[in-house]
mmCIF file of C-alpha atoms and ligand atoms in Angstrom:
data_model
loop_
_atom_site.group_PDB
_atom_site.id
_atom_site.type_symbol
_atom_site.label_atom_id
_atom_site.label_comp_id
_atom_site.label_asym_id
_atom_site.label_seq_id
_atom_site.Cartn_x
_atom_site.Cartn_y
_atom_site.Cartn_z
ATOM 1 C CA MET A 1 10.431 2.755 35.019
ATOM 2 C CA ASN A 2 6.513 2.471 35.574
ATOM 3 C CA ALA A 3 5.468 -1.028 34.294
ATOM 4 C CA ALA A 4 3.360 -0.119 31.004
ATOM 5 C CA LYS A 5 0.338 -2.369 30.424
ATOM 6 C CA PRO A 6 0.473 -3.863 26.787
ATOM 7 C CA ASN A 7 -2.613 -2.226 25.755
ATOM 8 C CA GLU A 8 -0.794 1.201 26.691
ATOM 9 C CA LEU A 9 2.008 -0.038 24.091
ATOM 10 C CA THR A 10 -0.654 -0.788 21.326
ATOM 11 C CA ARG A 11 -3.363 1.870 21.801
ATOM 12 C CA ASN A 12 -1.405 4.818 19.868
ATOM 13 C CA ALA A 13 -0.250 2.021 17.402
ATOM 14 C CA LEU A 14 -1.706 2.306 13.987
ATOM 15 C CA PRO A 15 -4.800 0.686 13.342
ATOM 16 C CA GLY A 16 -3.204 -1.004 10.085
ATOM 17 C CA VAL A 17 -0.070 -1.931 11.980
ATOM 18 C CA LEU A 18 -2.216 -3.683 14.447
ATOM 19 C CA GLY A 19 -4.064 -5.869 11.980
ATOM 20 C CA ILE A 20 -0.776 -6.990 10.283
ATOM 21 C CA GLU A 21 0.220 -10.458 10.837
ATOM 22 C CA ALA A 22 4.259 -10.647 10.539
ATOM 23 C CA TYR A 23 5.889 -12.265 7.241
ATOM 24 C CA THR A 24 7.049 -15.760 7.962
ATOM 25 C CA PRO A 25 9.996 -16.002 5.824
ATOM 26 C CA GLY A 26 11.130 -19.658 4.608
ATOM 27 C CA MET A 27 12.741 -21.360 7.310
ATOM 28 C CA PRO A 28 16.869 -20.775 7.906
ATOM 29 C CA VAL A 29 18.773 -23.803 7.244
ATOM 30 C CA GLU A 30 20.584 -23.509 10.544
ATOM 31 C CA GLU A 31 17.282 -23.049 12.230
ATOM 32 C CA LEU A 32 16.130 -26.596 11.250
ATOM 33 C CA GLN A 33 19.449 -28.088 11.930
ATOM 34 C CA ARG A 34 19.573 -26.671 15.294
ATOM 35 C CA ARG A 35 15.617 -27.870 15.784
ATOM 36 C CA LEU A 36 16.067 -31.510 14.711
ATOM 37 C CA GLY A 37 20.084 -31.921 14.991
ATOM 38 C CA LEU A 38 20.465 -32.645 11.620
ATOM 39 C CA ALA A 39 23.463 -31.737 9.597
ATOM 40 C CA ASP A 40 22.578 -32.418 6.220
ATOM 41 C CA VAL A 41 19.800 -29.830 5.380
ATOM 42 C CA ILE A 42 18.823 -28.075 1.842
ATOM 43 C CA LYS A 43 16.606 -25.317 1.774
ATOM 44 C CA LEU A 44 13.996 -24.995 -1.420
ATOM 45 C CA ALA A 45 11.895 -22.723 0.597
ATOM 46 C CA SER A 46 12.721 -18.935 -0.387
ATOM 47 C CA ASN A 47 13.244 -19.391 -4.334
ATOM 48 C CA GLU A 48 16.903 -18.526 -3.871
ATOM 49 C CA ASN A 49 19.461 -19.652 -6.992
ATOM 50 C CA PRO A 50 20.930 -23.105 -6.614
ATOM 51 C CA LEU A 51 23.976 -21.999 -8.164
ATOM 52 C CA GLY A 52 24.728 -19.295 -5.534
ATOM 53 C CA ALA A 53 26.208 -16.379 -6.830
ATOM 54 C CA SER A 54 28.726 -15.655 -9.667
ATOM 55 C CA PRO A 55 32.033 -16.137 -8.913
ATOM 56 C CA ALA A 56 32.567 -12.495 -10.192
ATOM 57 C CA VAL A 57 30.395 -11.434 -7.773
ATOM 58 C CA GLN A 58 32.335 -13.027 -4.661
ATOM 59 C CA ALA A 59 35.657 -11.856 -6.159
ATOM 60 C CA ALA A 60 34.089 -8.168 -6.186
ATOM 61 C CA LEU A 61 33.328 -8.592 -2.629
ATOM 62 C CA VAL A 62 36.618 -10.155 -1.439
ATOM 63 C CA ALA A 63 38.396 -7.014 -3.298
ATOM 64 C CA ALA A 64 35.786 -4.803 -1.540
ATOM 65 C CA ALA A 65 36.214 -5.919 1.812
ATOM 66 C CA LYS A 66 38.565 -3.068 2.863
ATOM 67 C CA GLY A 67 38.308 -0.662 5.924
ATOM 68 C CA ASP A 68 37.458 2.569 3.854
ATOM 69 C CA ASN A 69 34.301 0.444 2.319
ATOM 70 C CA LEU A 70 33.266 -0.251 5.512
ATOM 71 C CA ALA A 71 34.183 2.844 7.328
ATOM 72 C CA LEU A 72 32.412 5.481 4.720
ATOM 73 C CA TYR A 73 28.835 5.706 3.996
ATOM 74 C CA PRO A 74 27.851 4.406 0.586
ATOM 75 C CA ASP A 75 27.195 6.492 -2.392
ATOM 76 C CA GLY A 76 23.772 7.248 -1.421
ATOM 77 C CA SER A 77 22.999 7.973 -5.188
ATOM 78 C CA GLY A 78 24.045 4.533 -6.303
ATOM 79 C CA TYR A 79 25.506 6.401 -9.456
ATOM 80 C CA ARG A 80 27.489 3.625 -10.693
ATOM 81 C CA LEU A 81 24.887 0.693 -10.716
ATOM 82 C CA LYS A 82 22.173 3.100 -11.959
ATOM 83 C CA LYS A 83 24.631 3.857 -14.886
ATOM 84 C CA LYS A 84 24.977 0.068 -15.448
ATOM 85 C CA LEU A 85 21.287 -0.614 -15.259
ATOM 86 C CA ALA A 86 20.685 2.268 -17.441
ATOM 87 C CA THR A 87 22.826 0.641 -20.160
ATOM 88 C CA TYR A 88 21.402 -2.502 -19.573
ATOM 89 C CA HIS A 89 17.745 -1.661 -20.081
ATOM 90 C CA GLY A 90 18.394 1.578 -22.305
ATOM 91 C CA ILE A 91 16.495 3.480 -20.174
ATOM 92 C CA GLY A 92 17.438 7.079 -18.617
ATOM 93 C CA ALA A 93 19.276 6.766 -15.033
ATOM 94 C CA GLU A 94 16.475 9.329 -13.889
ATOM 95 C CA CYS A 95 14.143 6.614 -14.261
ATOM 96 C CA ILE A 96 15.807 4.178 -12.044
ATOM 97 C CA THR A 97 15.323 4.073 -8.215
ATOM 98 C CA LEU A 98 17.439 1.491 -6.237
ATOM 99 C CA GLY A 99 15.976 -0.176 -3.157
ATOM 100 C CA ASN A 100 17.257 -2.733 -0.294
ATOM 101 C CA GLY A 101 15.535 -5.358 -2.225
ATOM 102 C CA SER A 102 12.792 -4.786 -4.530
ATOM 103 C CA ASN A 103 10.342 -5.218 -1.185
ATOM 104 C CA ASP A 104 11.868 -1.626 -0.348
ATOM 105 C CA LEU A 105 10.295 -0.143 -3.575
ATOM 106 C CA LEU A 106 6.988 -1.915 -2.798
ATOM 107 C CA GLU A 107 6.826 -0.388 0.468
ATOM 108 C CA PHE A 108 7.896 3.123 -0.881
ATOM 109 C CA LEU A 109 5.215 2.954 -3.456
ATOM 110 C CA SER A 110 2.847 2.288 -0.784
ATOM 111 C CA ARG A 111 4.092 4.926 1.307
ATOM 112 C CA ILE A 112 3.624 7.350 -1.404
ATOM 113 C CA TYR A 113 0.424 6.522 -2.675
ATOM 114 C CA ALA A 114 -1.513 4.687 0.190
ATOM 115 C CA GLY A 115 -2.797 5.718 3.284
ATOM 116 C CA PRO A 116 -6.232 5.795 5.644
ATOM 117 C CA GLY A 117 -9.183 6.335 3.123
ATOM 118 C CA ARG A 118 -7.127 4.925 -0.100
ATOM 119 C CA ALA A 119 -7.317 1.499 -1.331
ATOM 120 C CA VAL A 120 -4.522 -0.595 -2.743
ATOM 121 C CA MET A 121 -5.520 -3.330 -5.166
ATOM 122 C CA PHE A 122 -4.115 -7.084 -5.696
ATOM 123 C CA SER A 123 -5.012 -10.431 -6.507
ATOM 124 C CA ASP A 124 -5.895 -13.205 -4.343
ATOM 125 C CA PHE A 125 -2.945 -15.304 -3.828
ATOM 126 C CA ALA A 126 -0.440 -12.674 -4.533
ATOM 127 C CA PHE A 127 2.864 -11.799 -3.074
ATOM 128 C CA ALA A 128 2.273 -11.469 0.967
ATOM 129 C CA VAL A 129 4.520 -8.227 0.772
ATOM 130 C CA TYR A 130 1.299 -6.262 -0.851
ATOM 131 C CA SER A 131 -1.017 -6.686 1.861
ATOM 132 C CA LEU A 132 1.674 -6.014 4.603
ATOM 133 C CA ALA A 133 2.757 -2.558 2.665
ATOM 134 C CA ALA A 134 -0.905 -1.551 2.366
ATOM 135 C CA GLN A 135 -1.838 -2.362 6.070
ATOM 136 C CA ALA A 136 1.291 -0.423 7.221
ATOM 137 C CA GLN A 137 -0.116 2.527 5.804
ATOM 138 C CA SER A 138 -3.470 1.820 7.119
ATOM 139 C CA ALA A 139 -4.965 1.576 3.384
ATOM 140 C CA GLU A 140 -7.493 -0.746 2.596
ATOM 141 C CA SER A 141 -6.626 -3.807 0.639
ATOM 142 C CA VAL A 142 -9.048 -4.532 -2.196
ATOM 143 C CA ILE A 143 -8.277 -8.103 -3.131
ATOM 144 C CA VAL A 144 -9.731 -9.185 -6.377
ATOM 145 C CA PRO A 145 -10.516 -12.956 -6.945
ATOM 146 C CA ALA A 146 -8.409 -15.137 -8.793
ATOM 147 C CA TYR A 147 -9.183 -17.295 -11.642
ATOM 148 C CA ALA A 148 -10.668 -20.606 -10.069
ATOM 149 C CA ALA A 149 -8.904 -23.595 -9.130
ATOM 150 C CA ASP A 150 -10.408 -25.435 -12.115
ATOM 151 C CA HIS A 151 -9.570 -22.716 -14.506
ATOM 152 C CA ALA A 152 -8.311 -24.401 -17.891
ATOM 153 C CA THR A 153 -4.939 -22.738 -18.080
ATOM 154 C CA MET A 154 -4.163 -20.534 -15.389
ATOM 155 C CA PRO A 155 -5.801 -21.638 -12.075
ATOM 156 C CA TYR A 156 -5.300 -19.229 -9.245
ATOM 157 C CA GLY A 157 -3.752 -16.679 -11.620
ATOM 158 C CA HIS A 158 -4.397 -13.003 -11.535
ATOM 159 C CA ASP A 159 -7.417 -12.243 -13.512
ATOM 160 C CA LEU A 160 -6.681 -9.006 -15.091
ATOM 161 C CA ALA A 161 -10.097 -8.364 -16.735
ATOM 162 C CA ALA A 162 -11.615 -8.626 -13.119
ATOM 163 C CA PHE A 163 -8.857 -5.959 -12.028
ATOM 164 C CA GLY A 164 -10.273 -3.764 -14.615
ATOM 165 C CA LYS A 165 -14.198 -4.288 -13.511
ATOM 166 C CA THR A 166 -12.917 -3.776 -9.921
ATOM 167 C CA LEU A 167 -11.049 -0.641 -10.482
ATOM 168 C CA ALA A 168 -13.870 0.951 -12.538
ATOM 169 C CA GLN A 169 -16.002 0.465 -9.185
ATOM 170 C CA ARG A 170 -13.374 1.589 -7.058
ATOM 171 C CA PRO A 171 -12.327 5.128 -7.396
ATOM 172 C CA ASP A 172 -10.343 5.048 -3.848
ATOM 173 C CA VAL A 173 -7.620 2.809 -5.488
ATOM 174 C CA SER A 174 -4.813 4.538 -5.660
ATOM 175 C CA LEU A 175 -1.843 1.741 -6.265
ATOM 176 C CA VAL A 176 -2.268 -1.702 -7.787
ATOM 177 C CA PHE A 177 0.337 -4.470 -7.372
ATOM 178 C CA ILE A 178 0.423 -7.119 -10.125
ATOM 179 C CA ALA A 179 3.033 -9.954 -9.927
ATOM 180 C CA ASN A 180 4.159 -11.292 -13.391
ATOM 181 C CA PRO A 181 4.939 -14.127 -12.865
ATOM 182 C CA ASN A 182 3.328 -14.315 -9.164
ATOM 183 C CA ASN A 183 4.958 -15.650 -6.083
ATOM 184 C CA PRO A 184 3.370 -17.931 -4.563
ATOM 185 C CA THR A 185 1.488 -19.285 -7.477
ATOM 186 C CA GLY A 186 3.938 -19.024 -10.420
ATOM 187 C CA THR A 187 1.134 -17.845 -12.826
ATOM 188 C CA TRP A 188 1.716 -15.443 -15.072
ATOM 189 C CA ASN A 189 -0.482 -12.973 -17.373
ATOM 190 C CA THR A 190 0.214 -12.646 -21.044
ATOM 191 C CA PRO A 191 1.289 -9.304 -22.523
ATOM 192 C CA GLN A 192 -2.211 -8.544 -23.922
ATOM 193 C CA GLU A 193 -3.883 -9.166 -20.689
ATOM 194 C CA VAL A 194 -1.392 -6.490 -19.035
ATOM 195 C CA LEU A 195 -1.914 -3.981 -21.603
ATOM 196 C CA GLY A 196 -5.426 -4.283 -22.022
ATOM 197 C CA PHE A 197 -5.661 -3.788 -18.127
ATOM 198 C CA LEU A 198 -3.448 -0.607 -18.382
ATOM 199 C CA GLU A 199 -5.341 0.662 -21.249
ATOM 200 C CA GLN A 200 -8.203 0.770 -18.358
ATOM 201 C CA VAL A 201 -6.213 2.635 -15.670
ATOM 202 C CA PRO A 202 -6.861 6.122 -14.860
ATOM 203 C CA PRO A 203 -3.458 7.716 -15.319
ATOM 204 C CA HIS A 204 -3.404 8.846 -11.536
ATOM 205 C CA VAL A 205 -3.532 5.359 -10.290
ATOM 206 C CA ILE A 206 -0.257 3.711 -9.793
ATOM 207 C CA VAL A 207 0.140 0.289 -11.353
ATOM 208 C CA ALA A 208 3.308 -1.644 -9.758
ATOM 209 C CA LEU A 209 4.309 -4.572 -12.225
ATOM 210 C CA ASP A 210 6.507 -6.859 -9.848
ATOM 211 C CA GLU A 211 8.812 -8.775 -12.377
ATOM 212 C CA ALA A 212 10.766 -10.367 -9.737
ATOM 213 C CA TYR A 213 10.613 -13.638 -11.740
ATOM 214 C CA TRP A 214 10.744 -12.281 -15.264
ATOM 215 C CA ASP A 215 14.257 -13.733 -16.393
ATOM 216 C CA TYR A 216 12.927 -16.890 -15.732
ATOM 217 C CA GLN A 217 10.053 -16.768 -18.138
ATOM 218 C CA ASP A 218 9.931 -18.396 -21.509
ATOM 219 C CA PRO A 219 10.492 -15.528 -23.532
ATOM 220 C CA ALA A 220 7.628 -16.508 -26.057
ATOM 221 C CA LEU A 221 5.671 -15.934 -22.896
ATOM 222 C CA ARG A 222 6.797 -12.993 -21.084
ATOM 223 C CA THR A 223 5.571 -9.748 -20.936
ATOM 224 C CA ASP A 224 8.015 -6.818 -22.101
ATOM 225 C CA ALA A 225 6.811 -3.608 -20.159
ATOM 226 C CA LEU A 226 9.576 -1.472 -20.559
ATOM 227 C CA PRO A 227 9.000 0.266 -23.971
ATOM 228 C CA TRP A 228 5.382 0.969 -22.491
ATOM 229 C CA LEU A 229 6.829 3.263 -19.564
ATOM 230 C CA ASP A 230 6.274 5.923 -22.312
ATOM 231 C CA ARG A 231 2.831 5.417 -22.917
ATOM 232 C CA PHE A 232 1.914 4.599 -19.379
ATOM 233 C CA PRO A 233 3.681 7.174 -17.081
ATOM 234 C CA ASN A 234 1.462 5.525 -14.226
ATOM 235 C CA LEU A 235 3.628 2.154 -14.769
ATOM 236 C CA VAL A 236 6.117 1.062 -12.176
ATOM 237 C CA ILE A 237 8.378 -1.848 -13.031
ATOM 238 C CA THR A 238 10.100 -3.550 -10.342
ATOM 239 C CA ARG A 239 13.325 -6.156 -10.798
ATOM 240 C CA THR A 240 15.357 -7.706 -8.145
ATOM 241 C CA PHE A 241 19.018 -9.140 -7.676
ATOM 242 C CA SER A 242 17.751 -11.746 -5.301
ATOM 243 C CA LYS A 243 16.367 -14.393 -7.638
ATOM 244 C CA ILE A 244 18.185 -14.908 -10.784
ATOM 245 C CA TYR A 245 21.038 -13.181 -9.782
ATOM 246 C CA GLY A 246 21.521 -15.327 -6.604
ATOM 247 C CA ILE A 247 22.503 -12.444 -4.312
ATOM 248 C CA ALA A 248 19.657 -12.425 -2.222
ATOM 249 C CA SER A 249 21.768 -11.791 0.999
ATOM 250 C CA MET A 250 22.641 -8.476 -0.405
ATOM 251 C CA ARG A 251 19.016 -7.011 -0.404
ATOM 252 C CA ALA A 252 19.216 -5.097 -3.697
ATOM 253 C CA GLY A 253 16.274 -4.394 -6.332
ATOM 254 C CA TYR A 254 15.382 -1.531 -8.528
ATOM 255 C CA ALA A 255 12.373 0.052 -10.044
ATOM 256 C CA LEU A 256 12.087 1.491 -13.526
ATOM 257 C CA SER A 257 9.345 4.484 -13.772
ATOM 258 C CA HIS A 258 8.640 7.948 -14.951
ATOM 259 C CA PRO A 259 11.373 10.511 -13.603
ATOM 260 C CA THR A 260 8.288 11.826 -11.555
ATOM 261 C CA VAL A 261 7.597 8.726 -9.628
ATOM 262 C CA ALA A 262 11.555 8.138 -9.263
ATOM 263 C CA ASP A 263 11.670 11.565 -7.884
ATOM 264 C CA LEU A 264 9.074 10.583 -5.234
ATOM 265 C CA LEU A 265 10.604 7.605 -4.616
ATOM 266 C CA ASN A 266 13.799 9.154 -3.853
ATOM 267 C CA ARG A 267 12.075 11.390 -1.236
ATOM 268 C CA VAL A 268 10.928 8.479 1.128
ATOM 269 C CA ARG A 269 13.773 6.170 0.915
ATOM 270 C CA GLN A 270 16.684 6.093 3.719
ATOM 271 C CA PRO A 271 19.363 8.319 2.259
ATOM 272 C CA PHE A 272 21.610 4.903 2.058
ATOM 273 C CA ASN A 273 19.456 2.248 1.642
ATOM 274 C CA ASN A 274 21.762 0.193 -0.268
ATOM 275 C CA ASN A 275 24.922 -0.541 1.436
ATOM 276 C CA SER A 276 28.120 -0.192 -0.254
ATOM 277 C CA PHE A 277 28.688 -4.160 -0.803
ATOM 278 C CA ALA A 278 25.089 -4.562 -2.093
ATOM 279 C CA LEU A 279 26.015 -1.703 -4.593
ATOM 280 C CA ILE A 280 29.106 -3.398 -5.400
ATOM 281 C CA ALA A 281 27.724 -7.063 -5.745
ATOM 282 C CA ALA A 282 24.809 -5.993 -7.971
ATOM 283 C CA GLU A 283 27.116 -4.264 -10.200
ATOM 284 C CA ALA A 284 29.489 -7.546 -10.955
ATOM 285 C CA ALA A 285 26.383 -9.361 -10.861
ATOM 286 C CA LEU A 286 24.949 -7.566 -13.941
ATOM 287 C CA ASP A 287 27.964 -7.825 -15.750
ATOM 288 C CA ASP A 288 27.913 -11.767 -15.423
ATOM 289 C CA GLN A 289 25.134 -12.126 -17.809
ATOM 290 C CA ASP A 290 26.614 -15.676 -18.580
ATOM 291 C CA PHE A 291 25.700 -16.587 -15.015
ATOM 292 C CA VAL A 292 22.175 -15.350 -15.806
ATOM 293 C CA ARG A 293 21.886 -17.560 -18.781
ATOM 294 C CA ARG A 294 23.257 -20.544 -16.803
ATOM 295 C CA SER A 295 20.783 -19.885 -13.980
ATOM 296 C CA ILE A 296 17.777 -19.735 -16.756
ATOM 297 C CA GLU A 297 19.229 -22.932 -18.329
ATOM 298 C CA LEU A 298 19.413 -24.864 -15.239
ATOM 299 C CA ASN A 299 15.884 -23.629 -13.880
ATOM 300 C CA THR A 300 14.015 -24.412 -17.274
ATOM 301 C CA VAL A 301 15.476 -27.918 -17.386
ATOM 302 C CA GLN A 302 14.963 -28.579 -13.838
ATOM 303 C CA ARG A 303 11.390 -27.014 -13.705
ATOM 304 C CA GLU A 304 10.078 -29.125 -16.285
ATOM 305 C CA ARG A 305 11.831 -32.530 -14.948
ATOM 306 C CA LEU A 306 10.317 -31.565 -11.217
ATOM 307 C CA ASP A 307 6.930 -30.816 -13.074
ATOM 308 C CA ASP A 308 7.053 -34.174 -14.598
ATOM 309 C CA GLU A 309 7.786 -36.228 -11.357
ATOM 310 C CA LEU A 310 5.326 -34.433 -9.381
ATOM 311 C CA LYS A 311 2.653 -34.998 -11.977
ATOM 312 C CA LYS A 312 3.503 -38.660 -12.063
ATOM 313 C CA ARG A 313 2.856 -38.943 -8.362
ATOM 314 C CA GLY A 314 -0.887 -37.916 -9.128
ATOM 315 C CA LEU A 315 -0.165 -34.407 -7.373
ATOM 316 C CA THR A 316 -1.527 -31.304 -8.958
ATOM 317 C CA VAL A 317 1.229 -28.698 -10.063
ATOM 318 C CA LEU A 318 0.174 -25.068 -10.528
ATOM 319 C CA PRO A 319 1.493 -23.904 -14.082
ATOM 320 C CA SER A 320 4.753 -21.928 -13.324
ATOM 321 C CA GLN A 321 6.997 -19.777 -15.170
ATOM 322 C CA ALA A 322 9.286 -18.876 -12.097
ATOM 323 C CA ASN A 323 12.102 -20.556 -10.439
ATOM 324 C CA PHE A 324 9.394 -22.832 -8.077
ATOM 325 C CA LEU A 325 6.410 -24.890 -8.425
ATOM 326 C CA THR A 326 3.378 -24.949 -6.043
ATOM 327 C CA VAL A 327 2.443 -28.462 -5.617
ATOM 328 C CA GLY A 328 -1.458 -29.312 -4.178
ATOM 329 C CA PHE A 329 -1.745 -32.456 -2.363
ATOM 330 C CA GLY A 330 -5.656 -32.803 -2.138
ATOM 331 C CA ARG A 331 -5.431 -32.751 1.685
ATOM 332 C CA ASP A 332 -4.057 -30.587 4.367
ATOM 333 C CA ALA A 333 -0.269 -30.393 3.429
ATOM 334 C CA LYS A 334 1.182 -30.084 7.065
ATOM 335 C CA PRO A 335 1.753 -33.426 7.575
ATOM 336 C CA ILE A 336 3.841 -33.588 4.399
ATOM 337 C CA HIS A 337 5.574 -30.632 4.989
ATOM 338 C CA GLN A 338 6.725 -31.869 8.416
ATOM 339 C CA GLY A 339 7.495 -35.097 7.010
ATOM 340 C CA LEU A 340 9.953 -33.358 4.751
ATOM 341 C CA LEU A 341 11.577 -31.199 7.336
ATOM 342 C CA GLU A 342 12.285 -34.299 9.377
ATOM 343 C CA ARG A 343 14.030 -35.374 6.651
ATOM 344 C CA GLY A 344 16.047 -32.002 6.098
ATOM 345 C CA VAL A 345 14.255 -30.548 3.187
ATOM 346 C CA ILE A 346 12.645 -27.191 3.871
ATOM 347 C CA VAL A 347 10.093 -26.105 1.531
ATOM 348 C CA ARG A 348 7.227 -23.190 1.931
ATOM 349 C CA PRO A 349 3.739 -24.124 3.403
ATOM 350 C CA MET A 350 1.214 -22.276 1.628
ATOM 351 C CA GLY A 351 -1.438 -22.041 4.481
ATOM 352 C CA SER A 352 -0.863 -18.213 5.134
ATOM 353 C CA TYR A 353 -1.850 -17.642 1.441
ATOM 354 C CA GLY A 354 -5.140 -19.366 2.158
ATOM 355 C CA LEU A 355 -3.718 -22.466 0.103
ATOM 356 C CA PRO A 356 -3.277 -25.265 2.988
ATOM 357 C CA GLN A 357 -3.505 -28.161 0.658
ATOM 358 C CA PHE A 358 -0.186 -26.515 -1.150
ATOM 359 C CA LEU A 359 3.525 -26.475 -0.530
ATOM 360 C CA ARG A 360 5.748 -24.207 -2.419
ATOM 361 C CA VAL A 361 9.198 -25.712 -3.696
ATOM 362 C CA THR A 362 11.926 -23.918 -5.450
ATOM 363 C CA VAL A 363 13.484 -25.626 -8.115
ATOM 364 C CA GLY A 364 17.009 -26.789 -7.159
ATOM 365 C CA SER A 365 19.931 -28.251 -8.455
ATOM 366 C CA ALA A 366 19.584 -31.830 -10.142
ATOM 367 C CA ALA A 367 21.248 -33.247 -6.895
ATOM 368 C CA GLN A 368 18.869 -31.014 -4.539
ATOM 369 C CA ASN A 369 15.713 -32.032 -6.615
ATOM 370 C CA ASP A 370 16.526 -35.753 -6.320
ATOM 371 C CA ARG A 371 16.650 -35.144 -2.524
ATOM 372 C CA PHE A 372 13.577 -33.571 -2.295
ATOM 373 C CA LEU A 373 11.578 -36.089 -4.456
ATOM 374 C CA GLN A 374 12.956 -39.135 -2.193
ATOM 375 C CA ALA A 375 12.079 -37.058 0.830
ATOM 376 C CA LEU A 376 8.681 -36.544 -0.584
ATOM 377 C CA ASP A 377 8.280 -40.205 -1.460
ATOM 378 C CA ALA A 378 9.047 -41.219 1.994
ATOM 379 C CA ALA A 379 7.033 -38.430 3.522
ATOM 380 C CA LEU A 380 3.908 -39.285 1.377
ATOM 381 C CA ALA A 381 4.282 -42.745 2.487
ATOM 382 C CA SER A 382 4.440 -42.208 6.201
ATOM 383 C CA SER A 383 1.595 -39.432 6.476
HETATM 384 C C1 PLP B 1 11.272 -12.468 -4.305
HETATM 385 C C2 PLP B 1 10.093 -11.434 -4.445
HETATM 386 C C3 PLP B 1 10.479 -10.069 -4.339
HETATM 387 C C4 PLP B 1 12.090 -9.955 -4.329
HETATM 388 O O1 PLP B 1 11.988 -9.366 -3.097
HETATM 389 P P1 PLP B 1 13.572 -8.774 -2.460
HETATM 390 O O2 PLP B 1 13.267 -7.941 -1.945
HETATM 391 O O3 PLP B 1 14.145 -7.935 -3.940
HETATM 392 O O4 PLP B 1 14.414 -9.987 -2.069
HETATM 393 C C5 PLP B 1 9.585 -9.452 -4.927
HETATM 394 N N1 PLP B 1 8.589 -9.896 -5.627
HETATM 395 C C6 PLP B 1 8.222 -11.023 -5.439
HETATM 396 C C7 PLP B 1 6.944 -11.780 -6.074
HETATM 397 C C8 PLP B 1 8.987 -12.020 -4.988
HETATM 398 O O5 PLP B 1 8.678 -13.262 -4.879
#
């Protein structure tokens, strides 16, 4: 084999790909255990469900762990899960596309609609996957400035009025991503803001409304965009089984869209992008809405408590309607992040999002939050 020089291996790589900075996920529990020799580690870094998964999901997976289910390809159409989702949302199955996590769908949208000479628009401080999906297609990212840090109600939130203005100046934008609520800020947009923006978008520009945290929102604050799909065929809503349903490991998400968009999504996905067990787990998860209710209740109570406790310590807490809080320390948060790691608590540093003074912490169980607050006090005292 000839000794290829590294620059030979990159020279034909697409320019967009070369510009990508790989996504840094939350540190796995085992990794911190290995690194620091700690036995007792909690992870509040990836917005996973502190209740775990529904017992019904666990039972369904155990029952499904049979030779045939392992040996045979999955149902590539995801017929049963789509049928359940169609009933759950009151929408036709032809409007549903399943993904290997909702991340899959965000990438499909980019693959279909973005490319060289086209632009993808999203907010500053928006979910990192949007820029990754745009860059992988060598499309330009148009980053709309977020609300200022001193905004009265929604610091760092998506400014949808600015989205409208930017879009009017950028006819090359073919795809818009809006996270509502957004990760990593937890901020959200009102139904009026979302609707006001949709009304300004030309019908050939796709608007992806990423609703990964929808269920966590106070019903009085959240946007019910589903009924708008008829009026705005360019609207695509994405949801996930990773957060409220507690099956992040399974990788299951879906998009709700006009059937024409669903047809395009179906063309670019892998034929078997959801494995059999993910399909089975998602079906069982959807059936256990009692688990969903318990997850919402726990999150609502603990989010408020954590918010109070952090503010009592003089810290800045961004408004959040999700299952995490983003906390500002008014100084570099790295030493505090490190102090928490040393005490067996994994949270998410925000430097890669341009928020080096912030850490994002997932709302855990009461016991996990106690542990986090204790570790935080110790870390603050010693750094
Ligand atoms: C967690 C998250 C997702 C969901 O990711 P999956 O691929 O479904 O696990 C999507 N969007 C945002 C904003 C998220 O935070």
